[in-house]
N, CA, C and O of each residue as an XYZ file, in Angstrom:
916
protein
N       0.885     -1.192     -0.007
C      -0.001     -0.018      0.044
C       0.965      1.221     -0.057
O       1.992      1.290      0.618
N       0.590      2.140     -0.895
C       1.216      3.464     -0.964
C       0.347      4.507     -0.160
O      -0.846      4.669     -0.419
N       0.987      5.186      0.799
C       0.317      6.317      1.423
C       0.931      7.555      0.894
O       2.113      7.841      1.087
N       0.085      8.293      0.209
C       0.552      9.522     -0.464
C       0.045     10.732      0.301
O      -1.155     11.007      0.261
N       0.872     11.440      0.970
C       0.438     12.524      1.787
C       0.359     12.249      3.262
O      -0.429     11.416      3.710
N       1.174     12.949      4.018
C       1.474     12.528      5.340
C       1.001     13.619      6.390
O       1.661     13.862      7.400
N      -0.153     14.238      6.088
C      -0.859     15.176      6.982
C      -1.647     14.410      8.054
O      -1.292     13.287      8.413
N      -2.670     15.003      8.533
C      -3.396     14.313      9.547
C      -3.970     12.980      9.072
O      -3.802     11.943      9.713
N      -4.640     13.040      7.947
C      -5.280     11.786      7.435
C      -4.146     10.667      7.043
O      -4.312      9.485      7.344
N      -3.068     11.094      6.402
C      -2.092     10.114      6.094
C      -1.360      9.581      7.238
O      -1.002      8.403      7.244
N      -1.105     10.405      8.244
C      -0.508      9.923      9.456
C      -1.396      8.852     10.226
O      -0.915      7.828     10.712
N      -2.737      9.192     10.288
C      -3.653      8.362     10.886
C      -3.664      6.967     10.156
O      -3.594      5.910     10.782
N      -3.757      7.042      8.792
C      -3.786      5.915      7.949
C      -2.521      5.039      8.189
O      -2.619      3.818      8.304
N      -1.389      5.661      8.259
C      -0.171      4.968      8.507
C      -0.237      4.195      9.804
O       0.040      2.996      9.813
N      -0.600      4.849     10.913
C      -0.682      4.226     12.185
C      -1.753      3.084     12.215
O      -1.610      2.135     12.985
N      -2.708      3.171     11.464
C      -3.846      2.209     11.476
C      -3.453      1.000     10.664
O      -3.934     -0.090     10.971
N      -2.619      1.107      9.658
C      -2.279      0.058      8.756
C      -0.882     -0.701      9.039
O      -0.637     -1.822      8.593
N      -0.091     -0.023      9.754
C       1.282     -0.451      9.813
C       1.498     -1.830     10.372
O       2.458     -2.497      9.987
N       0.641     -2.289     11.267
C       0.828     -3.618     11.867
C       0.695     -4.793     10.939
O       1.398     -5.799     11.042
N      -0.264     -4.619     10.001
C      -0.690     -5.843      9.144
C      -0.392     -5.657      7.693
O      -0.772     -6.532      6.915
N       0.229     -4.639      7.255
C       0.428     -4.333      5.847
C       1.857     -3.919      5.585
O       2.591     -3.465      6.463
N       2.227     -4.111      4.253
C       3.469     -3.577      3.817
C       3.254     -2.179      3.201
O       2.605     -2.007      2.169
N       3.861     -1.165      3.924
C       3.645      0.219      3.543
C       4.716      0.877      2.918
O       5.866      0.561      3.224
N       4.475      1.828      2.009
C       5.479      2.798      1.538
C       4.752      4.055      1.567
O       3.547      4.133      1.328
N       5.534      5.085      1.875
C       4.991      6.473      2.058
C       5.689      7.464      1.130
O       6.825      7.248      0.707
N       4.981      8.563      0.820
C       5.541      9.636      0.021
C       4.725     10.906      0.376
O       3.544     10.907      0.721
N       5.501     11.947      0.244
C       4.845     13.300      0.438
C       5.640     14.274     -0.483
O       6.867     14.205     -0.543
N       4.942     15.155     -1.178
C       5.583     16.159     -1.986
C       6.543     17.072     -1.267
O       7.471     17.634     -1.850
N       6.282     17.203      0.051
C       7.203     17.858      1.039
C       8.181     16.847      1.600
O       7.894     16.100      2.536
N       9.416     16.862      0.946
C      10.433     15.900      1.372
C      10.970     16.081      2.793
O      11.609     15.206      3.377
N      10.670     17.270      3.306
C      11.184     17.561      4.669
C      10.385     16.729      5.737
O      10.845     16.568      6.867
N       9.224     16.227      5.364
C       8.501     15.422      6.214
C       9.043     14.017      6.520
O       8.598     13.309      7.423
N      10.022     13.681      5.707
C      10.699     12.410      5.896
C      11.550     12.498      7.156
O      12.610     13.124      7.191
N      11.025     11.831      8.201
C      11.747     11.910      9.521
C      11.907     10.503     10.056
O      11.738      9.520      9.334
N      12.243     10.421     11.360
C      12.530      9.061     11.845
C      11.350      8.202     11.871
O      11.513      6.984     11.796
N      10.174      8.702     11.970
C       8.992      7.905     11.962
C       8.742      7.160     10.545
O       8.337      6.000     10.475
N       9.019      7.936      9.481
C       8.738      7.466      8.182
C      10.052      7.065      7.379
O       9.970      6.557      6.260
N      11.168      7.297      7.954
C      12.384      7.226      7.191
C      12.587      5.994      6.340
O      12.934      6.096      5.163
N      12.362      4.763      6.960
C      12.547      3.479      6.221
C      11.396      3.146      5.359
O      11.450      2.143      4.648
N      10.306      3.953      5.369
C       9.178      3.711      4.497
C       9.148      4.736      3.398
O       8.337      4.549      2.490
N       9.861      5.705      3.364
C       9.795      6.839      2.490
C      10.650      6.560      1.266
O      11.877      6.604      1.353
N      10.030      6.275      0.130
C      10.740      5.963     -1.160
C      10.814      7.193     -2.062
O      10.005      8.110     -1.922
N      11.724      7.219     -2.934
C      11.841      8.215     -3.934
C      10.879      7.972     -5.035
O      10.481      6.828     -5.253
N      10.470      9.012     -5.761
C       9.470      8.878     -6.873
C       9.878      7.786     -7.868
O       9.007      7.036     -8.311
N      11.204      7.654     -8.255
C      11.612      6.682     -9.248
C      11.453      5.313     -8.675
O      11.121      4.396     -9.426
N      11.667      5.094     -7.370
C      11.470      3.743     -6.806
C       9.939      3.402     -6.778
O       9.546      2.282     -7.103
N       9.155      4.319     -6.413
C       7.734      4.206     -6.310
C       7.108      3.658     -7.643
O       6.311      2.722     -7.697
N       7.627      4.439     -8.800
C       7.038      4.110    -10.122
C       7.352      2.636    -10.558
O       6.704      2.131    -11.475
N       8.268      1.993     -9.958
C       8.571      0.624    -10.334
C       7.814     -0.441     -9.523
O       7.974     -1.645     -9.726
N       6.980      0.060     -8.591
C       6.276     -0.894     -7.753
C       4.803     -1.081     -8.225
O       4.145     -0.124     -8.634
N       4.327     -2.302     -8.157
C       2.965     -2.614     -8.438
C       2.131     -2.723     -7.124
O       2.057     -3.748     -6.448
N       1.528     -1.569     -6.852
C       0.742     -1.489     -5.493
C      -0.640     -2.073     -5.628
O      -1.273     -2.053     -6.683
N      -1.086     -2.613     -4.457
C      -2.418     -3.115     -4.325
C      -3.390     -1.996     -4.251
O      -4.396     -1.934     -4.956
N      -3.024     -1.067     -3.315
C      -3.843      0.181     -3.099
C      -3.020      1.416     -2.967
O      -1.859      1.314     -2.572
N      -3.518      2.548     -3.261
C      -2.812      3.738     -3.133
C      -3.818      4.686     -2.298
O      -4.856      5.147     -2.773
N      -3.367      4.902     -1.012
C      -4.108      5.893     -0.208
C      -3.700      7.267     -0.623
O      -2.517      7.607     -0.593
N      -4.649      8.057     -1.007
C      -4.304      9.523     -1.413
C      -5.100     10.385     -0.491
O      -6.324     10.380     -0.365
N      -4.141     11.200      0.198
C      -4.639     12.186      1.246
C      -5.592     13.135      0.524
O      -5.283     13.584     -0.580
N      -6.705     13.443      1.098
C      -7.664     14.381      0.478
C      -7.108     15.723      0.129
O      -7.682     16.395     -0.729
N      -5.997     16.181      0.747
C      -5.374     17.400      0.427
C      -4.479     17.348     -0.809
O      -4.013     18.394     -1.262
N      -4.226     16.172     -1.365
C      -3.425     16.093     -2.574
C      -4.315     16.279     -3.788
O      -5.321     15.591     -3.964
N      -3.902     17.261     -4.646
C      -4.645     17.345     -5.912
C      -3.946     16.374     -6.929
O      -2.775     16.572     -7.250
N      -4.625     15.391     -7.399
C      -4.060     14.403     -8.312
C      -3.426     15.029     -9.545
O      -2.478     14.485    -10.112
N      -3.960     16.185     -9.957
C      -3.419     16.789    -11.238
C      -2.237     17.675    -10.945
O      -1.606     18.147    -11.890
N      -1.907     17.923     -9.753
C      -0.826     18.946     -9.487
C       0.204     18.443     -8.567
O       0.884     19.268     -7.957
N       0.409     17.118     -8.386
C       1.360     16.626     -7.453
C       2.536     15.943     -8.279
O       2.432     15.673     -9.475
N       3.602     15.706     -7.553
C       4.781     15.212     -8.203
C       4.540     13.850     -8.949
O       5.105     13.622    -10.019
N       3.741     13.008     -8.394
C       3.561     11.702     -9.020
C       2.262     11.610     -9.769
O       1.657     10.538     -9.812
N       1.774     12.780    -10.410
C       0.534     12.808    -11.015
C       0.358     11.787    -12.207
O      -0.696     11.174    -12.379
N       1.471     11.650    -13.020
C       1.336     10.664    -14.124
C       1.188      9.309    -13.635
O       0.377      8.577    -14.202
N       1.923      8.843    -12.572
C       1.832      7.594    -11.942
C       0.466      7.344    -11.396
O      -0.096      6.259    -11.544
N      -0.102      8.425    -10.719
C      -1.427      8.259    -10.136
C      -2.480      8.111    -11.122
O      -3.382      7.297    -10.923
N      -2.444      8.838    -12.186
C      -3.479      8.714    -13.276
C      -3.349      7.354    -13.909
O      -4.361      6.781    -14.314
N      -2.238      6.845    -14.008
C      -1.971      5.455    -14.594
C      -2.592      4.418    -13.706
O      -3.036      3.371    -14.177
N      -2.629      4.715    -12.357
C      -3.040      3.710    -11.433
C      -4.276      4.249    -10.678
O      -4.433      3.994     -9.484
N      -5.122      4.971    -11.359
C      -6.194      5.690    -10.752
C      -7.270      4.612    -10.109
O      -7.920      4.929     -9.112
N      -7.408      3.434    -10.682
C      -8.235      2.499    -10.226
C      -7.803      1.913     -8.888
O      -8.602      1.233     -8.243
N      -6.634      2.138     -8.469
C      -6.158      1.740     -7.101
C      -6.259      2.759     -6.012
O      -5.934      2.478     -4.859
N      -6.705      3.943     -6.357
C      -6.787      4.969     -5.294
C      -7.933      4.766     -4.413
O      -9.046      4.492     -4.863
N      -7.670      4.902     -3.085
C      -8.779      4.764     -2.061
C      -8.560      5.893     -1.030
O      -7.550      6.595     -0.987
N      -9.605      5.985     -0.219
C      -9.555      7.074      0.754
C      -9.556      6.431      2.182
O      -9.653      5.213      2.334
N      -9.444      7.305      3.207
C      -9.536      6.890      4.609
C     -10.888      6.319      4.895
O     -11.044      5.424      5.725
N     -11.904      6.865      4.173
C     -13.333      6.391      4.379
C     -13.465      4.953      3.902
O     -14.184      4.169      4.522
N     -12.783      4.582      2.801
C     -12.796      3.257      2.236
C     -12.185      2.281      3.257
O     -12.757      1.233      3.555
N     -11.037      2.646      3.771
C     -10.330      1.814      4.725
C     -11.167      1.498      5.963
O     -11.226      0.368      6.449
N     -11.800      2.546      6.436
C     -12.649      2.393      7.605
C     -13.930      1.518      7.309
O     -14.362      0.686      8.107
N     -14.490      1.792      6.080
C     -15.740      0.970      5.788
C     -15.340     -0.484      5.628
O     -16.076     -1.367      6.068
N     -14.149     -0.776      4.988
C     -13.846     -2.095      4.714
C     -13.522     -2.833      6.140
O     -13.757     -4.033      6.277
N     -13.002     -2.088      7.125
C     -12.615     -2.613      8.449
C     -13.879     -2.798      9.254
O     -13.998     -3.783      9.982
N     -14.767     -1.945      9.155
C     -16.057     -1.919      9.976
C     -17.327     -1.800      9.085
O     -18.084     -0.841      9.232
N     -17.553     -2.727      8.201
C     -18.673     -2.558      7.240
C     -20.073     -2.590      7.839
O     -21.016     -2.203      7.149
N     -20.264     -3.023      9.067
C     -21.550     -3.131      9.666
C     -21.896     -2.018     10.758
O     -22.982     -2.004     11.339
N     -20.933     -1.133     10.977
C     -21.256     -0.080     11.797
C     -22.136      1.019     11.205
O     -22.034      1.304     10.012
N     -23.010      1.650     12.020
C     -23.861      2.619     11.518
C     -23.062      3.948     11.206
O     -22.209      4.399     11.970
N     -23.390      4.475     10.118
C     -22.683      5.706      9.655
C     -23.662      6.768      9.171
O     -24.497      6.517      8.303
N     -23.542      7.953      9.748
C     -24.304      9.092      9.272
C     -23.390     10.104      8.742
O     -22.584     10.688      9.466
N     -23.520     10.342      7.335
C     -22.463     11.175      6.681
C     -23.058     12.415      6.116
O     -24.035     12.348      5.369
N     -22.486     13.579      6.456
C     -22.993     14.842      6.054
C     -22.002     15.528      5.127
O     -20.798     15.574      5.382
N     -22.541     16.046      4.066
C     -21.677     16.830      3.066
C     -22.561     18.002      2.562
O     -23.736     18.125      2.907
N     -21.932     18.839      1.739
C     -22.622     20.043      1.220
C     -21.564     21.183      1.132
O     -20.391     20.991      1.451
N     -21.962     22.196      0.752
C     -21.086     23.395      0.604
C     -20.926     24.155      1.949
O     -19.819     24.454      2.396
N     -22.023     24.431      2.528
C     -22.015     25.185      3.822
C     -22.763     24.431      4.873
O     -23.659     23.648      4.556
N     -22.422     24.643      6.102
C     -23.225     24.111      7.226
C     -22.916     22.685      7.638
O     -23.587     22.125      8.505
N     -21.878     22.082      7.005
C     -21.511     20.620      7.349
C     -21.071     20.404      8.834
O     -21.475     19.468      9.524
N     -20.229     21.334      9.236
C     -19.680     21.202     10.667
C     -20.814     21.345     11.675
O     -20.973     20.530     12.584
N     -21.644     22.473     11.476
C     -22.726     22.689     12.473
C     -23.715     21.603     12.421
O     -24.145     21.183     13.496
N     -24.163     21.058     11.250
C     -25.065     19.955     11.247
C     -24.478     18.724     11.873
O     -25.177     18.049     12.629
N     -23.211     18.381     11.601
C     -22.555     17.262     12.115
C     -22.530     17.245     13.728
O     -22.857     16.280     14.420
N     -22.120     18.389     14.154
C     -22.101     18.636     15.615
C     -23.476     18.520     16.251
O     -23.590     17.962     17.343
N     -24.547     19.035     15.597
C     -25.842     18.945     16.194
C     -26.312     17.496     16.300
O     -26.778     17.030     17.339
N     -26.159     16.800     15.144
C     -26.479     15.366     15.155
C     -25.773     14.623     16.248
O     -26.386     13.843     16.978
N     -24.475     14.861     16.370
C     -23.569     14.250     17.402
C     -24.152     14.521     18.776
O     -24.309     13.596     19.572
N     -24.463     15.727     19.058
C     -24.941     16.181     20.405
C     -26.262     15.579     20.717
O     -26.543     15.299     21.882
N     -27.098     15.362     19.724
C     -28.443     14.771     19.935
C     -28.345     13.239     20.347
O     -29.030     12.746     21.243
N     -27.438     12.565     19.610
C     -27.246     11.115     19.850
C     -26.483     10.924     21.186
O     -26.715      9.948     21.900
N     -25.566     11.873     21.514
C     -24.914     11.757     22.731
C     -25.876     11.978     23.971
O     -25.746     11.345     25.019
N     -26.820     12.906     23.761
C     -27.836     13.139     24.824
C     -28.604     11.997     25.061
O     -28.967     11.728     26.206
N     -28.919     11.227     24.009
C     -29.656      9.939     24.194
C     -28.762      8.704     24.518
O     -29.103      7.554     24.242
N     -27.622      9.028     25.108
C     -26.710      7.999     25.673
C     -26.231      7.027     24.595
O     -25.995      5.861     24.912
N     -26.083      7.429     23.392
C     -25.494      6.524     22.289
C     -24.034      6.662     22.335
O     -23.515      7.708     22.725
N     -23.338      5.624     21.942
C     -21.848      5.642     21.763
C     -21.551      6.167     20.418
O     -21.402      5.409     19.459
N     -21.457      7.512     20.322
C     -21.327      8.234     19.048
C     -19.930      8.958     18.899
O     -19.374      9.477     19.867
N     -19.406      8.959     17.636
C     -18.148      9.669     17.350
C     -18.347     10.543     16.282
O     -18.998     10.269     15.274
N     -17.714     11.720     16.538
C     -17.771     12.827     15.551
C     -16.381     12.868     14.853
O     -15.371     13.152     15.497
N     -16.348     12.577     13.521
C     -15.147     12.447     12.740
C     -15.234     12.954     11.406
O     -16.316     13.324     10.950
N     -14.099     13.002     10.703
C     -14.009     13.381      9.321
C     -13.526     14.772      9.082
O     -12.650     15.213      9.826
N     -13.957     15.431      8.221
C     -13.377     16.803      7.814
C     -13.500     17.772      8.904
O     -12.875     18.831      8.838
N     -14.311     17.476      9.977
C     -14.447     18.396     11.116
C     -13.182     18.480     11.973
O     -13.047     19.321     12.861
N     -12.215     17.512     11.639
C     -10.903     17.600     12.223
C     -10.425     16.427     13.019
O      -9.311     16.451     13.541
N     -11.210     15.424     13.127
C     -10.895     14.149     13.811
C     -10.700     13.012     12.802
O     -11.706     12.483     12.329
N      -9.544     12.618     12.456
C      -9.374     11.539     11.427
C     -10.072     10.208     11.966
O      -9.829      9.681     13.052
N     -10.999      9.752     10.994
C     -11.820      8.604     11.468
C     -10.927      7.372     11.777
O     -11.411      6.509     12.510
N      -9.764      7.217     11.326
C      -8.980      6.048     11.661
C      -8.240      6.175     12.953
O      -7.478      5.286     13.332
N      -8.455      7.278     13.641
C      -7.838      7.565     14.948
C      -8.689      7.055     16.037
O      -8.223      6.975     17.174
N      -9.947      6.691     15.769
C     -10.809      6.214     16.910
C     -10.452      4.999     17.455
O      -9.958      4.116     16.754
N     -10.675      4.850     18.763
C     -10.314      3.604     19.485
C     -11.588      3.115     20.169
O     -12.629      3.772     20.204
N     -11.411      1.859     20.730
C     -12.542      1.282     21.574
C     -13.842      1.392     20.808
O     -14.838      1.915     21.308
N     -13.816      0.875     19.550
C     -15.031      0.804     18.766
C     -15.860     -0.420     19.013
O     -15.334     -1.533     18.985
N     -17.136     -0.257     19.253
C     -18.062     -1.519     19.586
C     -19.058     -1.604     18.536
O     -19.201     -0.718     17.694
N     -19.814     -2.771     18.587
C     -20.783     -3.075     17.549
C     -21.936     -1.943     17.382
O     -22.456     -1.715     16.290
N     -22.265     -1.290     18.519
C     -23.250     -0.386     18.457
C     -22.782      1.145     18.363
O     -23.570      2.075     18.538
N     -21.390      1.322     18.062
C     -20.971      2.659     17.981
C     -21.534      3.290     16.639
O     -21.600      2.629     15.603
N     -21.911      4.535     16.722
C     -22.398      5.276     15.640
C     -21.427      6.328     15.334
O     -20.938      7.033     16.217
N     -21.108      6.454     13.937
C     -20.163      7.397     13.483
C     -20.924      8.573     12.679
O     -21.600      8.336     11.678
N     -20.752      9.818     13.198
C     -21.183     11.004     12.524
C     -20.016     11.530     11.707
O     -19.037     11.951     12.323
N     -20.025     11.547     10.377
C     -18.878     11.854      9.559
C     -19.202     13.059      8.737
O     -20.155     13.097      7.959
N     -18.367     14.042      8.944
C     -18.424     15.246      8.011
C     -17.518     14.930      6.884
O     -16.319     14.775      7.114
N     -18.014     14.816      5.631
C     -17.163     14.509      4.453
C     -17.051     15.622      3.476
O     -18.061     16.185      3.053
N     -15.832     15.960      3.100
C     -15.605     16.963      2.058
C     -15.673     16.414      0.680
O     -15.676     15.189      0.567
N     -15.725     17.123     -0.335
C     -15.770     16.661     -1.705
C     -14.435     15.982     -2.005
O     -14.394     15.024     -2.776
N     -13.429     16.425     -1.456
C     -12.110     15.731     -1.690
C     -12.067     14.358     -1.152
O     -11.535     13.478     -1.828
N     -12.594     14.084      0.037
C     -12.680     12.743      0.617
C     -13.634     11.781     -0.248
O     -13.309     10.630     -0.540
N     -14.745     12.330     -0.594
C     -15.727     11.582     -1.383
C     -15.139     11.237     -2.749
O     -15.296     10.132     -3.267
N     -14.441     12.255     -3.316
C     -13.927     12.045     -4.660
C     -12.931     10.803     -4.771
O     -12.973     10.062     -5.753
N     -12.109     10.625     -3.812
C     -11.166      9.588     -3.776
C     -11.695      8.222     -3.192
O     -10.998      7.208     -3.157
N     -12.902      8.287     -2.769
C     -13.507      6.942     -2.245
C     -14.029      6.084     -3.268
O     -14.623      6.521     -4.254
N     -13.799      4.775     -3.031
C     -14.377      3.758     -3.951
C     -15.369      2.814     -3.375
O     -16.268      2.333     -4.066
N     -15.205      2.533     -2.055
C     -16.031      1.451     -1.438
C     -16.888      1.900     -0.307
O     -17.694      1.120      0.202
N     -16.737      3.230      0.143
C     -17.476      3.765      1.338
C     -18.931      3.784      1.092
O     -19.408      4.206      0.039
N     -19.663      3.303      2.113
C     -21.116      3.303      2.053
C     -21.525      3.863      3.427
O     -20.879      3.658      4.455
N     -22.674      4.599      3.353
C     -23.150      5.197      4.608
C     -24.655      4.889      4.769
O     -25.386      4.911      3.779
N     -25.135      4.599      6.010
C     -26.548      4.377      6.282
C     -27.434      5.481      5.988
O     -28.507      5.338      5.402
N     -26.937      6.675      6.434
C     -27.733      7.906      6.259
C     -26.857      8.895      5.537
O     -25.749      9.130      6.019
N     -27.228      9.482      4.459
C     -26.476     10.488      3.735
C     -27.210     11.847      3.672
O     -28.373     11.902      3.272
N     -26.544     12.913      4.058
C     -27.077     14.249      3.913
C     -26.297     15.144      3.007
O     -25.134     15.445      3.276
N     -26.910     15.577      1.937
C     -26.366     16.654      1.062
C     -27.138     17.858      1.449
O     -28.313     17.963      1.097
N     -26.499     18.848      2.211
C     -27.193     20.049      2.727
C     -27.506     21.037      1.676
O     -28.636     21.512      1.563
N     -26.514     21.354      0.901
C     -26.656     22.441     -0.056
C     -25.567     22.345     -1.068
O     -24.524     21.771     -0.755
N     -25.718     22.848     -2.230
C     -24.602     22.926     -3.247
C     -24.542     24.229     -3.918
O     -25.489     24.766     -4.494
N     -23.276     24.724     -3.791
C     -22.931     26.140     -4.471
C     -21.585     25.895     -5.052
O     -20.866     24.979     -4.654
N     -21.238     26.745     -6.025
C     -19.901     26.619     -6.631
C     -18.853     26.724     -5.666
O     -18.774     27.751     -4.993
N     -17.950     25.688     -5.499
C     -16.900     25.658     -4.544
C     -15.785     24.686     -5.078
O     -16.064     23.706     -5.768
N     -14.542     25.013     -4.726
C     -13.387     24.117     -5.106
C     -13.350     23.896     -6.659
O     -12.935     22.832     -7.120
N     -13.748     24.819     -7.378
C     -13.804     24.688     -8.912
C     -12.361     24.572     -9.439
O     -12.194     23.978    -10.504
N     -11.390     25.047     -8.837
C     -10.066     25.001     -9.241
C      -9.592     23.558     -9.177
O      -8.642     23.198     -9.873
N     -10.239     22.704     -8.346
C      -9.871     21.287     -8.259
C     -10.798     20.338     -9.159
O     -10.358     19.428     -9.860
N     -12.080     20.671     -9.037
C     -13.108     19.821     -9.676
C     -13.479     20.306    -11.103
O     -14.228     19.622    -11.800
N     -12.951     21.504    -11.551
C     -13.047     21.922    -12.880
C     -14.463     22.647    -13.167
O     -14.506     23.815    -13.553
N     -15.568     21.897    -12.959
C     -16.820     22.422    -13.133
C     -17.812     22.238    -11.954
O     -17.641     21.334    -11.136
N     -18.778     23.044    -11.883
C     -19.806     22.980    -10.837
C     -20.524     21.692    -10.814
O     -20.830     21.159     -9.747
N     -20.824     21.137    -12.056
C     -21.532     19.940    -12.177
C     -20.550     18.784    -11.732
O     -21.013     17.845    -11.084
N     -19.354     18.821    -12.023
C     -18.404     17.727    -11.445
C     -18.396     17.699     -9.959
O     -18.436     16.642     -9.329
N     -18.344     18.896     -9.396
C     -18.398     19.074     -7.931
C     -19.662     18.521     -7.413
O     -19.603     17.892     -6.356
N     -20.809     18.667     -8.011
C     -22.116     18.173     -7.520
C     -22.159     16.636     -7.607
O     -22.626     15.905     -6.733
N     -21.582     16.214     -8.835
C     -21.591     14.701     -8.994
C     -20.836     14.048     -7.993
O     -21.287     13.022     -7.482
N     -19.612     14.569     -7.609
C     -18.838     13.998     -6.548
C     -19.709     13.898     -5.178
O     -19.664     12.851     -4.533
N     -20.426     14.886     -4.779
C     -21.234     14.852     -3.656
C     -22.224     13.749     -3.677
O     -22.449     13.066     -2.678
N     -22.845     13.567     -4.876
C     -23.875     12.490     -4.978
C     -23.405     11.047     -4.873
O     -24.198     10.118     -4.720
N     -22.069     10.890     -4.962
C     -21.507      9.590     -4.803
C     -21.962      8.873     -3.462
O     -22.150      7.659     -3.373
N     -22.112      9.778     -2.446
C     -22.611      9.262     -1.147
C     -23.878      8.505     -1.239
O     -24.081      7.477     -0.592
N     -24.781      9.070     -2.109
C     -26.125      8.476     -2.292
C     -26.127      7.296     -3.243
O     -26.819      6.304     -3.011
N     -25.409      7.394     -4.236
C     -25.327      6.436     -5.362
C     -24.685      5.076     -4.799
O     -24.983      3.991     -5.299
N     -23.889      5.187     -3.852
C     -23.172      3.976     -3.259
C     -24.107      3.313     -2.156
O     -23.782      2.222     -1.687
N     -25.206      3.926     -1.757
C     -25.932      3.424     -0.691
C     -26.764      2.141     -1.090
O     -27.118      1.932     -2.251
N     -27.021      1.376     -0.125
C     -27.869      0.115     -0.272
C     -29.299      0.471     -0.095
O     -29.694      1.608      0.166
N     -30.127     -0.685     -0.272
C     -31.681     -0.491     -0.290
C     -32.213      0.007      1.013
O     -33.191      0.754      1.033
N     -31.576     -0.397      2.154
C     -32.159      0.074      3.389
C     -31.617      1.325      4.016
O     -31.717      1.587      5.215
N     -31.037      2.078      3.114
C     -30.459      3.344      3.590
C     -31.289      4.548      3.314
O     -32.260      4.439      2.565
N     -30.996      5.629      3.833
C     -31.821      6.839      3.713
C     -30.890      8.031      3.209
O     -29.773      8.217      3.691
N     -31.389      8.751      2.293
C     -30.710      9.936      1.809
C     -31.557     11.158      1.836
O     -32.724     11.111      1.448
N     -31.025     12.222      2.269
C     -31.719     13.528      2.380
C     -30.992     14.584      1.474
O     -29.775     14.762      1.526
N     -31.801     15.236      0.680
C     -31.229     16.260     -0.198
C     -32.102     17.497     -0.049
O     -33.234     17.446      0.432
N     -31.515     18.623     -0.491
C     -32.229     19.930     -0.495
C     -33.382     19.898     -1.540
O     -33.174     19.535     -2.698
N     -34.596     20.288     -1.096
C     -35.726     20.198     -1.903
C     -35.576     20.912     -3.184
O     -35.960     20.412     -4.241
N     -35.001     22.122     -3.103
C     -34.977     23.015     -4.320
C     -33.614     22.797     -5.057
O     -33.281     23.635     -5.896
N     -32.856     21.796     -4.814
C     -31.645     21.612     -5.523
C     -31.865     20.916     -6.878
O     -31.828     19.688     -6.945
N     -32.090     21.678     -7.951
C     -32.388     21.114     -9.193
C     -31.230     20.302     -9.790
O     -31.469     19.311    -10.480
N     -29.965     20.716     -9.529
C     -28.802     20.001    -10.075
C     -28.608     18.641     -9.429
O     -28.353     17.665    -10.135
N     -28.717     18.546     -8.139
C     -28.636     17.329     -7.465
C     -29.791     16.339     -7.877
O     -29.573     15.147     -8.092
N     -30.962     16.886     -7.966
C     -32.102     16.078     -8.444
C     -31.894     15.558     -9.894
O     -32.204     14.409    -10.206
N     -31.374     16.423    -10.743
C     -31.091     16.013    -12.131
C     -30.050     14.913    -12.168
O     -30.251     13.923    -12.872
N     -29.008     15.029    -11.483
C     -27.932     14.052    -11.400
C     -28.461     12.692    -10.943
O     -28.197     11.647    -11.538
N     -29.230     12.772     -9.840
C     -29.661     11.461     -9.265
C     -30.707     10.832    -10.098
O     -30.864      9.613    -10.035
N     -31.467     11.597    -10.907
C     -32.469     11.032    -11.822
C     -31.800     10.139    -12.838
O     -32.399      9.172    -13.308
N     -30.637     10.435    -13.161
C     -29.939      9.611    -14.240
C     -29.194      8.391    -13.645
O     -28.619      7.582    -14.373
N     -29.223      8.285    -12.259
C     -28.587      7.173    -11.625
C     -29.648      6.211    -10.994
O     -30.827      6.492    -10.775
N     -29.002      5.000    -10.736
C     -29.932      4.055    -10.071
C     -29.857      4.207     -8.528
O     -28.963      3.645     -7.894
N     -30.733      4.916     -7.976
C     -30.613      5.163     -6.488
C     -31.397      4.013     -5.735
O     -32.575      3.771     -5.999
N     -30.756      3.398     -4.888
C     -31.315      2.268     -4.162
C     -31.899      2.773     -2.777
O     -32.853      2.184     -2.268
N     -31.316      3.861     -2.184
C     -31.827      4.264     -0.841
C     -33.081      4.998     -0.966
O     -33.486      5.369     -2.068
N     -33.742      5.232      0.169
C     -34.969      5.913      0.307
C     -34.662      7.409      0.275
O     -34.104      7.938      1.237
N     -35.001      8.078     -0.772
C     -34.630      9.456     -0.988
C     -35.665     10.480     -0.479
O     -36.825     10.462     -0.890
N     -35.265     11.276      0.328
C     -36.158     12.351      0.877
C     -35.713     13.742      0.630
O     -34.555     14.075      0.880
N     -36.636     14.614      0.122
C     -36.319     15.953     -0.224
C     -36.815     16.746      1.013
O     -37.927     16.590      1.518
N     -35.837     17.642      1.459
C     -36.161     18.438      2.699
C     -35.854     19.905      2.364
O     -34.897     20.260      1.675
N     -36.807     20.760      2.949
C     -36.600     22.175      2.905
C     -35.734     22.553      4.114
O     -36.292     22.727      5.197
N     -34.379     22.692      3.992
C     -33.604     22.927      5.078
C     -33.722     24.258      5.744
O     -33.229     24.481      6.849
N     -34.397     25.147      5.036
C     -34.622     26.554      5.614
C     -35.834     26.718      6.403
O     -36.026     27.780      6.995
N     -36.755     25.660      6.470
C     -37.923     25.810      7.244
C     -37.632     25.709      8.771
O     -38.550     25.819      9.583
């Protein structure tokens, strides 16, 4: 497994996987090569010669603007996210995932506080600042409230959530996603990957999200909500 990007997510991924996997790490910032990563940190030329099973790509890495962009594009089918690793490890845990352009953190915190008030074992993780792979003492009834950015969702392949919320969509991160429609499509991956017994909530007046989902096979129960009421 190649871990590309050694920020919060990459570091958490490294610590989570190191016991049972063969890891190689890389970061465009060569100064991050320290005692912790020294023996795992390979040069770009060495990395290009390896046939990886998976490539964890930190959400902060722009695939089109990084040192190994040609290698990554060639191996795009192997790219996964921290959400994928978590889901593959804990496929049966309840997950509530919130995305959108504005209000993600507030909504995630409110849901977390409501579940906590009702004595649930609930964890607040994701883009809100707590890497999901850092969580310990996970039980069968633990519920995860996950704030997911478009970057995290974009690199995810296997992640599924029981409840998906797309709060709102407005042009954002266009420098990375190129067009507003591409940005919106990435958000809808949360819903498209859901199973039959899942629930999805979208903004009632979001014509673009509705249009994108209409062309997809949505298995979850889709509810349109007026979030301003």
